[in-house]
Structure formats: C-alpha cells, structure tokens
C-alpha cells in the first residue's frame, strides 16, 4: 500500500494501533470485572462507560485550540505517557478494590486521551496527500475491525485466565510503546506548528475561548461541513447505548450463563463485518459517491438495528451483527475521508474540538438515561427500537440536505482551496 511507503505514517499507524488495542483489552476486561463482581448492579458498567465520555465535556474548550497552537507531536506523545502513569494508579485502585477511585482515575485518563485525538488527526492530515484521505480512512476502519475481532476476545481471555491486573498492565504498556513510536517520528515544522511557534504561557482562557469559537465560525462558514457535523450529536446518543447494549443483551436476555463468550463473539462478528465493509468502502465511494454510500448505509443500519431487538436466537443475532458491521464500515470511511477534505490543516484541531463534544455530550446523555432507566423502565427490545429510529432520523436528515449541499460545494470549490482560520 502506497501509504506505508511513508515511514512517518507507518510509525503513527503502529502507535495508534498499539494504543487502541491495549485500551480495548483493558476496557473490556474492566467491564467483565464489574459485571462479575457487581452482577446485580449493571449501572456500574454504565458508569464505567460514562467515565470514558464525560471528560470530553470537561476539556473540550482546550483540546482543539492547543492542537492548533502548540506542538502537535509533543501533545500526542505526552498524552500517551501521562496515561501510562495513570494506568499504574488504576492498577493499584483495582487491586485494592477501590471502585470509586478507579472510576475517578478512568475519568482522568480519558480526559488526557482527548488531547491525543485532535493532535494525532492533524499530524496525519499533514503527512498525506488529499487523494489518500479515503484510503487512510478505509485503513482505519480495517484497524477498527481488527480491534473488534480480537480486542474483546483478548480482554475476556486475559481477564478469565490472568486476571484484571494483567489486562490493565497490557493497557499501560501499550501507551508506553505508542509514545515511543511517536517520539521517533519526524514532522515538518508546519505540520507540528501550522500556525507558527507558540508557548503555553502565551495562551489564556479568553484567547482559548476566542479560538474555540472561531472553530464554530469556520464550521458555519461551510454549509456542507455544518450539515455533516449536525448529525453527530445523535450519533453520540446511539454510540452511548451501543457501548453496553450488546453485552446487556447477552447478559440479561440471550445467554446469561455464557455472556462473556458471546460478548466476545459479538465483537468478532462485528469486526469481520468491518473488515469486509472497509475493503469495499473506497470502491463503493468511487462508484456511487460519498453521499449515496452514507445515506444508504445509515438507512440499512436503522433497519437491521430494529431487527436486532426482536431476535431471540444467539446465532441469528450474531449473523445480523456481522451484516451491521459490513454496512457501517463504509459509512465511517465516508466520514473519515470527507472531513479532512473539507477542513484546512491549520484548523483541523479546532474543528475536531467541536465534533468530539457533540458526540460525547450525546453519549453521556444516553448513558446517563440508560443508567436510570434500565432495566426498571425500559427493556432490551425498547432500546433497540429507540436506536433504530434515531439512526433513521439522521439518515432522513442527510437525505434531505446533503445531495444539494455537496453539489454546490464541489461546484464552488473545484478550483478554490478551503479557507483557514486566521492565526492570532
């Protein structure tokens, strides 16, 4: 693959892969730990997911601005190493069974991780050509498929045979390796500091807030970008419930006695689907366009989500999950390849800083409601119905607004580069 001839991209890819694989193993092992030790209190598993999403709402004002103003390489590298240090504290908390402390450490670790994503995304954008964005997005979806294929299974294996401590240690080591790989990367100065040299001491809360709101001005200035991002709040609601719903489905409906095994198989099937869909995604986009693939994929996803709520056989459920993975992967390839095309490299951090809060606000709200409502007020089936209609609502919105906006954008910008936010 042409991308891997770029050694910097290869190192960044391996860093991201290592970090995410370790995180998936650690997080899934922790969920199994909570469900085993507090099986009558599913709210604990939901709270753990909240600790991954809520921190975005605490740091969203800073992450994108810092990624555009400070050294992106240092931000990504230090984020990995700080998380490795916090993982040691998490290991102590779990060993001593200090659950409240463990939740607090998860919150802090997740908060630090939010600085990593805009910096890493911006670095990757700076080392690729525009015609490589879709290819890179397809590769990222393939990696996600691999995480799903092996991550939960490995988390279950390490938790079952070696214990929660071993899984957390793997998580911490993955951050160390990722940080070392990023440290060995070389970037051009304009990629690391696209808006010129700056120091943290030069930034104060008013200037950070002003830069953050300039990100919104940039988004509003591009109607196509604005329309795409508008759907992300609902995607956050959907992702929040889906983070725990498949496990809850096995634990409380389809296979209470073997839920760990089948939960791992869910991600295996979803991962296989993602691998298939990721391979087909770039070809589908080239043949049918981004808009067509996005809308058709979301509508089919809504249909199959509704079906999942009425399945009472484990293997039929797993088969449908595989199909959902095949459908969703090209949708994510569209988003992953489209956004870098629409955003100037010097503004990517501030634009990303608006995407993550929208997603995580929706995710936090849905997890909070789930913690209150399940299983007392809503059933497994009702959750699938609600999710199906949410996906259908977003796909209908995109169907009405994206085709015309895409045509106008391509006509207007066929010879004009994207505008950047002025550096102050």
mmCIF file of C-alpha atoms in Angstrom:
data_model
loop_
_atom_site.group_PDB
_atom_site.id
_atom_site.type_symbol
_atom_site.label_atom_id
_atom_site.label_comp_id
_atom_site.label_asym_id
_atom_site.label_seq_id
_atom_site.Cartn_x
_atom_site.Cartn_y
_atom_site.Cartn_z
ATOM 1 C CA UNK A 1 0.000 0.000 0.000
ATOM 2 C CA UNK A 2 1.316 3.429 -1.003
ATOM 3 C CA UNK A 3 0.681 4.933 2.426
ATOM 4 C CA UNK A 4 3.111 2.571 4.152
ATOM 5 C CA UNK A 5 5.962 3.758 1.943
ATOM 6 C CA UNK A 6 5.785 6.860 4.126
ATOM 7 C CA UNK A 7 7.772 5.788 7.217
ATOM 8 C CA UNK A 8 6.268 8.529 9.359
ATOM 9 C CA UNK A 9 2.766 7.340 8.530
ATOM 10 C CA UNK A 10 3.810 3.761 9.325
ATOM 11 C CA UNK A 11 5.088 4.743 12.771
ATOM 12 C CA UNK A 12 1.967 6.789 13.502
ATOM 13 C CA UNK A 13 -0.213 3.923 12.329
ATOM 14 C CA UNK A 14 1.600 1.457 14.609
ATOM 15 C CA UNK A 15 1.418 3.902 17.521
ATOM 16 C CA UNK A 16 -2.322 4.317 17.094
ATOM 17 C CA UNK A 17 -2.832 0.589 16.628
ATOM 18 C CA UNK A 18 -0.833 -0.307 19.747
ATOM 19 C CA UNK A 19 -2.544 2.299 21.901
ATOM 20 C CA UNK A 20 -6.058 1.383 20.832
ATOM 21 C CA UNK A 21 -5.561 -2.367 21.069
ATOM 22 C CA UNK A 22 -4.267 -2.083 24.633
ATOM 23 C CA UNK A 23 -7.148 0.220 25.537
ATOM 24 C CA UNK A 24 -9.740 -2.171 24.107
ATOM 25 C CA UNK A 25 -8.255 -5.097 26.061
ATOM 26 C CA UNK A 26 -8.124 -3.111 29.305
ATOM 27 C CA UNK A 27 -11.562 -1.546 28.973
ATOM 28 C CA UNK A 28 -13.343 -4.789 28.102
ATOM 29 C CA UNK A 29 -11.616 -6.646 30.920
ATOM 30 C CA UNK A 30 -12.764 -3.929 33.320
ATOM 31 C CA UNK A 31 -16.371 -4.256 32.109
ATOM 32 C CA UNK A 32 -16.240 -8.035 32.680
ATOM 33 C CA UNK A 33 -14.755 -7.390 36.120
ATOM 34 C CA UNK A 34 -17.634 -5.075 37.050
ATOM 35 C CA UNK A 35 -20.320 -7.395 35.701
ATOM 36 C CA UNK A 36 -18.809 -10.330 37.587
ATOM 37 C CA UNK A 37 -18.324 -8.582 40.913
ATOM 38 C CA UNK A 38 -21.487 -6.463 40.744
ATOM 39 C CA UNK A 39 -23.794 -8.610 38.599
ATOM 40 C CA UNK A 40 -26.939 -7.242 40.291
ATOM 41 C CA UNK A 41 -25.853 -3.659 39.549
ATOM 42 C CA UNK A 42 -25.477 -3.183 35.772
ATOM 43 C CA UNK A 43 -25.335 0.541 36.481
ATOM 44 C CA UNK A 44 -21.615 0.122 37.323
ATOM 45 C CA UNK A 45 -20.795 -0.942 33.764
ATOM 46 C CA UNK A 46 -22.744 2.060 32.505
ATOM 47 C CA UNK A 47 -20.860 4.375 34.877
ATOM 48 C CA UNK A 48 -17.564 2.989 33.563
ATOM 49 C CA UNK A 49 -18.618 3.945 30.020
ATOM 50 C CA UNK A 50 -19.584 7.400 31.325
ATOM 51 C CA UNK A 51 -16.042 7.821 32.619
ATOM 52 C CA UNK A 52 -14.854 7.465 29.026
ATOM 53 C CA UNK A 53 -17.268 10.036 27.589
ATOM 54 C CA UNK A 54 -17.869 12.694 30.283
ATOM 55 C CA UNK A 55 -14.272 14.021 30.299
ATOM 56 C CA UNK A 56 -14.814 15.461 26.835
ATOM 57 C CA UNK A 57 -17.264 17.926 28.353
ATOM 58 C CA UNK A 58 -14.598 18.994 30.857
ATOM 59 C CA UNK A 59 -11.736 19.639 28.414
ATOM 60 C CA UNK A 60 -13.420 20.320 25.049
ATOM 61 C CA UNK A 61 -12.615 24.036 25.245
ATOM 62 C CA UNK A 62 -8.873 23.375 25.272
ATOM 63 C CA UNK A 63 -8.070 20.283 23.188
ATOM 64 C CA UNK A 64 -8.590 21.650 19.691
ATOM 65 C CA UNK A 65 -7.062 25.063 20.360
ATOM 66 C CA UNK A 66 -3.942 23.508 21.859
ATOM 67 C CA UNK A 67 -3.626 21.130 18.893
ATOM 68 C CA UNK A 68 -3.643 24.100 16.514
ATOM 69 C CA UNK A 69 -1.458 26.408 18.607
ATOM 70 C CA UNK A 70 1.121 24.157 20.321
ATOM 71 C CA UNK A 71 3.431 21.380 19.152
ATOM 72 C CA UNK A 72 1.160 18.570 17.982
ATOM 73 C CA UNK A 73 3.834 15.916 18.279
ATOM 74 C CA UNK A 74 4.541 16.770 21.921
ATOM 75 C CA UNK A 75 0.830 16.783 22.740
ATOM 76 C CA UNK A 76 0.290 13.300 21.269
ATOM 77 C CA UNK A 77 3.463 11.887 22.800
ATOM 78 C CA UNK A 78 2.888 13.282 26.309
ATOM 79 C CA UNK A 79 -0.735 12.208 26.252
ATOM 80 C CA UNK A 80 0.397 8.597 25.862
ATOM 81 C CA UNK A 81 2.950 8.801 28.645
ATOM 82 C CA UNK A 82 0.636 10.535 31.117
ATOM 83 C CA UNK A 83 -1.989 7.860 30.507
ATOM 84 C CA UNK A 84 0.640 5.193 31.177
ATOM 85 C CA UNK A 85 1.308 6.797 34.570
ATOM 86 C CA UNK A 86 -2.397 6.973 35.394
ATOM 87 C CA UNK A 87 -2.746 3.303 34.436
ATOM 88 C CA UNK A 88 -0.343 2.419 37.269
ATOM 89 C CA UNK A 89 -2.681 4.203 39.690
ATOM 90 C CA UNK A 90 -5.644 2.345 38.179
ATOM 91 C CA UNK A 91 -3.861 -0.941 38.770
ATOM 92 C CA UNK A 92 -3.417 -0.061 42.457
ATOM 93 C CA UNK A 93 -7.061 1.006 42.803
ATOM 94 C CA UNK A 94 -8.383 -2.213 41.254
ATOM 95 C CA UNK A 95 -6.013 -4.360 43.307
ATOM 96 C CA UNK A 96 -7.311 -2.709 46.490
ATOM 97 C CA UNK A 97 -10.909 -2.821 45.177
ATOM 98 C CA UNK A 98 -11.301 0.949 45.483
ATOM 99 C CA UNK A 99 -14.060 1.209 42.876
ATOM 100 C CA UNK A 100 -14.755 4.906 43.371
ATOM 101 C CA UNK A 101 -11.052 5.712 42.984
ATOM 102 C CA UNK A 102 -10.906 3.501 39.879
ATOM 103 C CA UNK A 103 -13.764 5.460 38.309
ATOM 104 C CA UNK A 104 -12.004 8.751 39.101
ATOM 105 C CA UNK A 105 -8.763 7.524 37.507
ATOM 106 C CA UNK A 106 -10.672 6.345 34.434
ATOM 107 C CA UNK A 107 -12.134 9.853 34.198
ATOM 108 C CA UNK A 108 -8.696 11.497 34.371
ATOM 109 C CA UNK A 109 -7.154 9.047 31.919
ATOM 110 C CA UNK A 110 -9.955 9.606 29.460
ATOM 111 C CA UNK A 111 -9.607 13.384 29.840
ATOM 112 C CA UNK A 112 -5.927 13.151 28.877
ATOM 113 C CA UNK A 113 -6.790 10.959 25.878
ATOM 114 C CA UNK A 114 -8.990 13.726 24.467
ATOM 115 C CA UNK A 115 -5.861 15.797 23.782
ATOM 116 C CA UNK A 116 -4.365 12.938 21.770
ATOM 117 C CA UNK A 117 -7.022 12.619 19.061
ATOM 118 C CA UNK A 118 -7.001 16.162 17.550
ATOM 119 C CA UNK A 119 -3.204 16.259 17.634
ATOM 120 C CA UNK A 120 -2.819 12.838 16.014
ATOM 121 C CA UNK A 121 -5.517 13.535 13.400
ATOM 122 C CA UNK A 122 -3.861 16.819 12.468
ATOM 123 C CA UNK A 123 -0.413 15.216 12.215
ATOM 124 C CA UNK A 124 -1.750 12.508 9.923
ATOM 125 C CA UNK A 125 -3.516 15.054 7.738
ATOM 126 C CA UNK A 126 -0.226 16.919 7.360
ATOM 127 C CA UNK A 127 1.721 13.911 6.038
ATOM 128 C CA UNK A 128 -0.818 12.718 3.449
ATOM 129 C CA UNK A 129 -1.985 13.943 0.080
ATOM 130 C CA UNK A 130 -5.657 14.781 -0.326
ATOM 131 C CA UNK A 131 -6.217 11.813 -2.625
ATOM 132 C CA UNK A 132 -5.026 9.491 0.181
ATOM 133 C CA UNK A 133 -7.651 10.530 2.755
ATOM 134 C CA UNK A 134 -10.273 7.967 1.738
ATOM 135 C CA UNK A 135 -7.621 5.247 1.535
ATOM 136 C CA UNK A 136 -6.405 6.135 5.044
ATOM 137 C CA UNK A 137 -9.992 6.187 6.336
ATOM 138 C CA UNK A 138 -10.590 2.726 4.900
ATOM 139 C CA UNK A 139 -7.390 1.522 6.571
ATOM 140 C CA UNK A 140 -8.508 2.974 9.899
ATOM 141 C CA UNK A 141 -11.818 1.160 9.627
ATOM 142 C CA UNK A 142 -9.953 -2.066 8.918
ATOM 143 C CA UNK A 143 -7.953 -1.495 12.086
ATOM 144 C CA UNK A 144 -11.186 -0.932 13.980
ATOM 145 C CA UNK A 145 -12.409 -4.221 12.592
ATOM 146 C CA UNK A 146 -9.278 -5.938 13.904
ATOM 147 C CA UNK A 147 -9.861 -4.385 17.348
ATOM 148 C CA UNK A 148 -13.391 -5.718 17.327
ATOM 149 C CA UNK A 149 -12.235 -9.066 16.030
ATOM 150 C CA UNK A 150 -9.624 -9.634 18.708
ATOM 151 C CA UNK A 151 -9.956 -6.915 21.348
ATOM 152 C CA UNK A 152 -12.923 -8.178 23.337
ATOM 153 C CA UNK A 153 -11.799 -11.772 22.987
ATOM 154 C CA UNK A 154 -8.341 -10.892 24.263
ATOM 155 C CA UNK A 155 -9.877 -8.846 27.062
ATOM 156 C CA UNK A 156 -12.005 -11.833 28.033
ATOM 157 C CA UNK A 157 -9.040 -14.217 27.818
ATOM 158 C CA UNK A 158 -6.726 -12.070 29.924
ATOM 159 C CA UNK A 159 -9.453 -11.377 32.464
ATOM 160 C CA UNK A 160 -10.516 -15.021 32.704
ATOM 161 C CA UNK A 161 -7.071 -16.636 32.822
ATOM 162 C CA UNK A 162 -4.696 -13.939 34.102
ATOM 163 C CA UNK A 163 -6.987 -11.535 35.944
ATOM 164 C CA UNK A 164 -7.932 -7.899 35.678
ATOM 165 C CA UNK A 165 -4.447 -6.757 36.745
ATOM 166 C CA UNK A 166 -2.764 -8.374 33.720
ATOM 167 C CA UNK A 167 -5.224 -6.712 31.341
ATOM 168 C CA UNK A 168 -4.564 -3.305 32.906
ATOM 169 C CA UNK A 169 -0.791 -3.837 32.678
ATOM 170 C CA UNK A 170 -1.136 -4.537 28.939
ATOM 171 C CA UNK A 171 -3.126 -1.329 28.650
ATOM 172 C CA UNK A 172 -0.358 0.672 30.328
ATOM 173 C CA UNK A 173 2.432 -0.882 28.262
ATOM 174 C CA UNK A 174 0.530 -0.066 25.065
ATOM 175 C CA UNK A 175 0.648 3.648 25.939
ATOM 176 C CA UNK A 176 4.388 3.499 26.559
ATOM 177 C CA UNK A 177 5.013 1.833 23.191
ATOM 178 C CA UNK A 178 2.746 4.291 21.397
ATOM 179 C CA UNK A 179 4.525 7.260 22.944
ATOM 180 C CA UNK A 180 7.932 5.896 21.958
ATOM 181 C CA UNK A 181 6.828 5.376 18.343
ATOM 182 C CA UNK A 182 5.508 8.933 18.095
ATOM 183 C CA UNK A 183 8.734 10.248 19.637
ATOM 184 C CA UNK A 184 10.659 8.636 16.762
ATOM 185 C CA UNK A 185 8.511 10.329 14.097
ATOM 186 C CA UNK A 186 9.815 13.329 12.173
ATOM 187 C CA UNK A 187 7.409 16.016 11.006
ATOM 188 C CA UNK A 188 7.915 19.220 9.091
ATOM 189 C CA UNK A 189 7.664 22.346 11.304
ATOM 190 C CA UNK A 190 4.473 23.482 9.543
ATOM 191 C CA UNK A 191 2.836 20.133 10.374
ATOM 192 C CA UNK A 192 3.775 20.291 14.049
ATOM 193 C CA UNK A 193 3.078 24.044 14.353
ATOM 194 C CA UNK A 194 0.806 25.043 11.454
ATOM 195 C CA UNK A 195 0.099 28.482 12.916
ATOM 196 C CA UNK A 196 3.668 29.280 13.951
ATOM 197 C CA UNK A 197 5.574 28.841 17.231
ATOM 198 C CA UNK A 198 3.681 29.472 20.457
ATOM 199 C CA UNK A 199 4.081 28.766 24.149
ATOM 200 C CA UNK A 200 1.508 27.512 26.612
ATOM 201 C CA UNK A 201 2.147 30.578 28.740
ATOM 202 C CA UNK A 202 1.047 32.776 25.837
ATOM 203 C CA UNK A 203 -2.434 31.287 25.937
ATOM 204 C CA UNK A 204 -5.016 32.416 28.466
ATOM 205 C CA UNK A 205 -8.636 31.474 28.992
ATOM 206 C CA UNK A 206 -10.048 34.364 26.957
ATOM 207 C CA UNK A 207 -7.822 33.702 23.947
ATOM 208 C CA UNK A 208 -8.546 29.960 24.148
ATOM 209 C CA UNK A 209 -12.287 30.634 24.271
ATOM 210 C CA UNK A 210 -11.976 33.005 21.308
ATOM 211 C CA UNK A 211 -10.069 30.418 19.282
ATOM 212 C CA UNK A 212 -12.606 27.752 20.204
ATOM 213 C CA UNK A 213 -15.498 29.858 18.941
ATOM 214 C CA UNK A 214 -13.563 30.586 15.766
ATOM 215 C CA UNK A 215 -13.797 26.857 15.152
ATOM 216 C CA UNK A 216 -17.596 27.185 15.153
ATOM 217 C CA UNK A 217 -17.326 30.168 12.796
ATOM 218 C CA UNK A 218 -15.270 28.027 10.435
ATOM 219 C CA UNK A 219 -17.832 25.205 10.551
ATOM 220 C CA UNK A 220 -20.758 27.584 9.987
ATOM 221 C CA UNK A 221 -18.935 29.095 7.029
ATOM 222 C CA UNK A 222 -19.068 25.748 5.243
ATOM 223 C CA UNK A 223 -22.690 24.648 4.985
ATOM 224 C CA UNK A 224 -21.783 21.127 3.903
ATOM 225 C CA UNK A 225 -19.438 20.674 6.874
ATOM 226 C CA UNK A 226 -22.099 22.147 9.171
ATOM 227 C CA UNK A 227 -24.739 19.731 7.891
ATOM 228 C CA UNK A 228 -22.483 16.699 8.357
ATOM 229 C CA UNK A 229 -21.440 17.643 11.889
ATOM 230 C CA UNK A 230 -25.031 18.424 12.911
ATOM 231 C CA UNK A 231 -25.815 14.719 12.910
ATOM 232 C CA UNK A 232 -23.001 13.867 15.302
ATOM 233 C CA UNK A 233 -24.996 14.663 18.444
ATOM 234 C CA UNK A 234 -27.445 11.899 17.560
ATOM 235 C CA UNK A 235 -24.556 9.582 16.691
ATOM 236 C CA UNK A 236 -23.287 10.184 20.205
ATOM 237 C CA UNK A 237 -26.649 9.137 21.652
ATOM 238 C CA UNK A 238 -26.525 5.979 19.553
ATOM 239 C CA UNK A 239 -22.907 5.157 20.409
ATOM 240 C CA UNK A 240 -23.545 5.569 24.125
ATOM 241 C CA UNK A 241 -26.234 2.914 24.203
ATOM 242 C CA UNK A 242 -24.413 0.603 21.776
ATOM 243 C CA UNK A 243 -21.336 0.709 24.019
ATOM 244 C CA UNK A 244 -23.057 -1.557 26.534
ATOM 245 C CA UNK A 245 -26.251 -2.813 24.847
ATOM 246 C CA UNK A 246 -24.768 -5.916 23.110
ATOM 247 C CA UNK A 247 -23.244 -7.094 26.400
ATOM 248 C CA UNK A 248 -26.502 -6.391 28.237
ATOM 249 C CA UNK A 249 -28.357 -8.321 25.527
ATOM 250 C CA UNK A 250 -26.281 -11.421 26.225
ATOM 251 C CA UNK A 251 -26.168 -10.947 29.997
ATOM 252 C CA UNK A 252 -29.864 -10.262 30.556
ATOM 253 C CA UNK A 253 -31.637 -11.822 27.565
ATOM 254 C CA UNK A 254 -29.962 -14.298 25.231
ATOM 255 C CA UNK A 255 -27.264 -16.101 27.247
ATOM 256 C CA UNK A 256 -26.878 -15.106 30.918
ATOM 257 C CA UNK A 257 -24.606 -18.053 31.737
ATOM 258 C CA UNK A 258 -22.217 -17.584 28.822
ATOM 259 C CA UNK A 259 -22.449 -13.859 28.227
ATOM 260 C CA UNK A 260 -18.650 -13.352 28.252
ATOM 261 C CA UNK A 261 -18.109 -15.824 25.446
ATOM 262 C CA UNK A 262 -20.921 -14.460 23.316
ATOM 263 C CA UNK A 263 -19.970 -10.847 24.039
ATOM 264 C CA UNK A 264 -16.560 -11.655 22.596
ATOM 265 C CA UNK A 265 -18.222 -13.311 19.596
ATOM 266 C CA UNK A 266 -20.307 -10.188 19.026
ATOM 267 C CA UNK A 267 -17.197 -8.117 18.516
ATOM 268 C CA UNK A 268 -15.638 -10.879 16.408
ATOM 269 C CA UNK A 269 -18.641 -10.821 14.080
ATOM 270 C CA UNK A 270 -18.738 -7.034 14.054
ATOM 271 C CA UNK A 271 -15.000 -6.979 13.372
ATOM 272 C CA UNK A 272 -15.317 -9.385 10.442
ATOM 273 C CA UNK A 273 -18.088 -7.179 9.101
ATOM 274 C CA UNK A 274 -15.921 -4.084 9.479
ATOM 275 C CA UNK A 275 -13.032 -5.736 7.643
ATOM 276 C CA UNK A 276 -15.306 -6.682 4.742
ATOM 277 C CA UNK A 277 -17.014 -3.308 4.669
ATOM 278 C CA UNK A 278 -13.737 -1.392 4.988
ATOM 279 C CA UNK A 279 -12.280 -3.235 1.988
ATOM 280 C CA UNK A 280 -15.379 -2.452 -0.051
ATOM 281 C CA UNK A 281 -15.818 1.123 1.222
ATOM 282 C CA UNK A 282 -13.384 3.027 -1.047
ATOM 283 C CA UNK A 283 -14.672 1.148 -4.118
ATOM 284 C CA UNK A 284 -18.301 1.902 -3.237
ATOM 285 C CA UNK A 285 -17.495 5.557 -2.663
ATOM 286 C CA UNK A 286 -15.710 5.781 -6.001
ATOM 287 C CA UNK A 287 -18.622 4.137 -7.806
ATOM 288 C CA UNK A 288 -21.633 5.712 -6.053
ATOM 289 C CA UNK A 289 -20.296 8.873 -4.291
ATOM 290 C CA UNK A 290 -19.873 9.674 -0.603
ATOM 291 C CA UNK A 291 -23.420 10.993 -0.214
ATOM 292 C CA UNK A 292 -25.060 7.853 -1.626
ATOM 293 C CA UNK A 293 -22.949 5.469 0.460
ATOM 294 C CA UNK A 294 -23.573 7.483 3.625
ATOM 295 C CA UNK A 295 -27.354 7.730 3.296
ATOM 296 C CA UNK A 296 -27.906 4.150 2.096
ATOM 297 C CA UNK A 297 -25.640 2.789 4.824
ATOM 298 C CA UNK A 298 -27.449 4.653 7.591
ATOM 299 C CA UNK A 299 -30.887 3.591 6.390
ATOM 300 C CA UNK A 300 -29.858 -0.063 6.207
ATOM 301 C CA UNK A 301 -28.246 0.246 9.658
ATOM 302 C CA UNK A 302 -31.543 1.546 11.061
ATOM 303 C CA UNK A 303 -33.431 -1.413 9.608
ATOM 304 C CA UNK A 304 -31.053 -4.023 10.997
ATOM 305 C CA UNK A 305 -30.915 -2.317 14.400
ATOM 306 C CA UNK A 306 -34.690 -2.642 14.650
ATOM 307 C CA UNK A 307 -34.419 -6.305 13.707
ATOM 308 C CA UNK A 308 -31.816 -6.990 16.395
ATOM 309 C CA UNK A 309 -34.310 -6.066 19.091
ATOM 310 C CA UNK A 310 -36.650 -8.908 18.121
ATOM 311 C CA UNK A 311 -34.087 -11.713 17.775
ATOM 312 C CA UNK A 312 -34.245 -14.490 20.367
ATOM 313 C CA UNK A 313 -31.596 -16.820 18.934
ATOM 314 C CA UNK A 314 -27.942 -16.136 19.701
ATOM 315 C CA UNK A 315 -26.551 -17.240 16.340
ATOM 316 C CA UNK A 316 -29.117 -15.293 14.341
ATOM 317 C CA UNK A 317 -28.227 -12.243 16.424
ATOM 318 C CA UNK A 318 -24.522 -12.740 15.713
ATOM 319 C CA UNK A 319 -25.165 -13.119 11.977
ATOM 320 C CA UNK A 320 -27.111 -9.852 11.900
ATOM 321 C CA UNK A 321 -24.321 -8.119 13.830
ATOM 322 C CA UNK A 322 -21.871 -9.190 11.122
ATOM 323 C CA UNK A 323 -24.155 -7.661 8.477
ATOM 324 C CA UNK A 324 -24.379 -4.432 10.502
ATOM 325 C CA UNK A 325 -20.576 -4.284 10.559
ATOM 326 C CA UNK A 326 -20.419 -4.634 6.771
ATOM 327 C CA UNK A 327 -22.915 -1.773 6.412
ATOM 328 C CA UNK A 328 -21.407 0.600 8.987
ATOM 329 C CA UNK A 329 -17.774 0.401 7.867
ATOM 330 C CA UNK A 330 -18.292 2.255 4.537
ATOM 331 C CA UNK A 331 -20.293 4.909 6.420
ATOM 332 C CA UNK A 332 -17.320 5.536 8.697
ATOM 333 C CA UNK A 333 -14.967 5.533 5.710
ATOM 334 C CA UNK A 334 -17.083 8.334 4.248
ATOM 335 C CA UNK A 335 -16.748 10.426 7.397
ATOM 336 C CA UNK A 336 -13.058 9.655 7.818
ATOM 337 C CA UNK A 337 -12.204 10.603 4.246
ATOM 338 C CA UNK A 338 -14.618 13.514 3.843
ATOM 339 C CA UNK A 339 -13.824 15.710 6.833
ATOM 340 C CA UNK A 340 -10.095 16.181 6.039
ATOM 341 C CA UNK A 341 -11.096 17.271 2.531
ATOM 342 C CA UNK A 342 -13.394 19.951 3.939
ATOM 343 C CA UNK A 343 -11.095 21.339 6.651
ATOM 344 C CA UNK A 344 -7.880 23.316 6.259
ATOM 345 C CA UNK A 345 -4.914 21.641 8.059
ATOM 346 C CA UNK A 346 -4.350 24.712 10.235
ATOM 347 C CA UNK A 347 -7.924 24.496 11.520
ATOM 348 C CA UNK A 348 -8.368 20.748 11.982
ATOM 349 C CA UNK A 349 -7.788 20.849 15.742
ATOM 350 C CA UNK A 350 -10.464 23.447 16.373
ATOM 351 C CA UNK A 351 -12.959 21.713 14.102
ATOM 352 C CA UNK A 352 -12.283 18.374 15.823
ATOM 353 C CA UNK A 353 -12.791 20.151 19.139
ATOM 354 C CA UNK A 354 -16.434 20.679 18.178
ATOM 355 C CA UNK A 355 -17.021 17.159 16.872
ATOM 356 C CA UNK A 356 -15.913 15.312 19.999
ATOM 357 C CA UNK A 357 -18.034 17.354 22.464
ATOM 358 C CA UNK A 358 -21.127 16.842 20.330
ATOM 359 C CA UNK A 359 -20.515 13.102 20.169
ATOM 360 C CA UNK A 360 -19.639 12.772 23.832
ATOM 361 C CA UNK A 361 -22.488 15.012 25.002
ATOM 362 C CA UNK A 362 -24.899 12.691 23.232
ATOM 363 C CA UNK A 363 -23.066 9.639 24.552
ATOM 364 C CA UNK A 364 -23.045 10.939 28.126
ATOM 365 C CA UNK A 365 -26.734 11.817 27.997
ATOM 366 C CA UNK A 366 -27.695 8.409 26.641
ATOM 367 C CA UNK A 367 -25.543 6.554 29.176
ATOM 368 C CA UNK A 368 -26.952 8.654 31.998
ATOM 369 C CA UNK A 369 -30.505 7.925 30.906
ATOM 370 C CA UNK A 370 -29.627 4.262 30.462
ATOM 371 C CA UNK A 371 -28.231 4.081 33.996
ATOM 372 C CA UNK A 372 -31.526 5.435 35.325
ATOM 373 C CA UNK A 373 -33.975 3.648 33.043
ATOM 374 C CA UNK A 374 -32.534 0.151 32.513
ATOM 375 C CA UNK A 375 -33.878 -2.341 33.454
ATOM 376 C CA UNK A 376 -36.565 -0.699 35.567
ATOM 377 C CA UNK A 377 -38.318 1.393 32.927
ATOM 378 C CA UNK A 378 -37.120 0.179 29.520
ATOM 379 C CA UNK A 379 -36.457 -3.278 28.138
ATOM 380 C CA UNK A 380 -33.722 -4.531 25.825
ATOM 381 C CA UNK A 381 -36.209 -4.562 22.940
ATOM 382 C CA UNK A 382 -37.275 -0.972 23.546
ATOM 383 C CA UNK A 383 -33.664 0.206 23.471
ATOM 384 C CA UNK A 384 -33.146 -1.307 20.007
ATOM 385 C CA UNK A 385 -36.343 0.314 18.745
ATOM 386 C CA UNK A 386 -35.265 3.725 20.035
ATOM 387 C CA UNK A 387 -31.828 3.369 18.465
ATOM 388 C CA UNK A 388 -33.285 2.274 15.142
ATOM 389 C CA UNK A 389 -35.494 5.347 14.945
ATOM 390 C CA UNK A 390 -32.607 7.634 15.931
ATOM 391 C CA UNK A 391 -30.478 6.285 13.062
ATOM 392 C CA UNK A 392 -33.434 6.600 10.687
ATOM 393 C CA UNK A 393 -33.913 10.236 11.740
ATOM 394 C CA UNK A 394 -30.275 11.118 10.969
ATOM 395 C CA UNK A 395 -30.333 9.313 7.622
ATOM 396 C CA UNK A 396 -33.530 11.145 6.642
ATOM 397 C CA UNK A 397 -31.958 14.482 7.568
ATOM 398 C CA UNK A 398 -28.869 13.728 5.470
ATOM 399 C CA UNK A 399 -31.092 12.580 2.598
ATOM 400 C CA UNK A 400 -32.840 15.952 2.518
ATOM 401 C CA UNK A 401 -29.831 18.255 2.869
ATOM 402 C CA UNK A 402 -26.570 16.610 1.756
ATOM 403 C CA UNK A 403 -27.061 15.986 -2.001
ATOM 404 C CA UNK A 404 -27.704 19.626 -2.893
ATOM 405 C CA UNK A 405 -25.061 20.958 -0.490
ATOM 406 C CA UNK A 406 -22.461 18.561 -1.872
ATOM 407 C CA UNK A 407 -23.176 19.637 -5.458
ATOM 408 C CA UNK A 408 -22.885 23.314 -4.514
ATOM 409 C CA UNK A 409 -19.700 22.772 -2.549
ATOM 410 C CA UNK A 410 -17.974 20.873 -5.364
ATOM 411 C CA UNK A 411 -19.047 23.469 -7.915
ATOM 412 C CA UNK A 412 -17.830 26.350 -5.743
ATOM 413 C CA UNK A 413 -14.557 24.811 -4.567
ATOM 414 C CA UNK A 414 -13.395 22.895 -7.621
ATOM 415 C CA UNK A 415 -10.559 25.417 -8.037
ATOM 416 C CA UNK A 416 -10.549 27.063 -4.597
ATOM 417 C CA UNK A 417 -8.718 25.727 -1.520
ATOM 418 C CA UNK A 418 -10.503 25.623 1.824
ATOM 419 C CA UNK A 419 -10.270 28.806 3.856
ATOM 420 C CA UNK A 420 -8.306 28.709 7.076
ATOM 421 C CA UNK A 421 -8.922 30.314 10.432
ATOM 422 C CA UNK A 422 -6.639 33.259 10.842
ATOM 423 C CA UNK A 423 -3.961 32.758 13.465
ATOM 424 C CA UNK A 424 -3.925 35.455 16.055
#
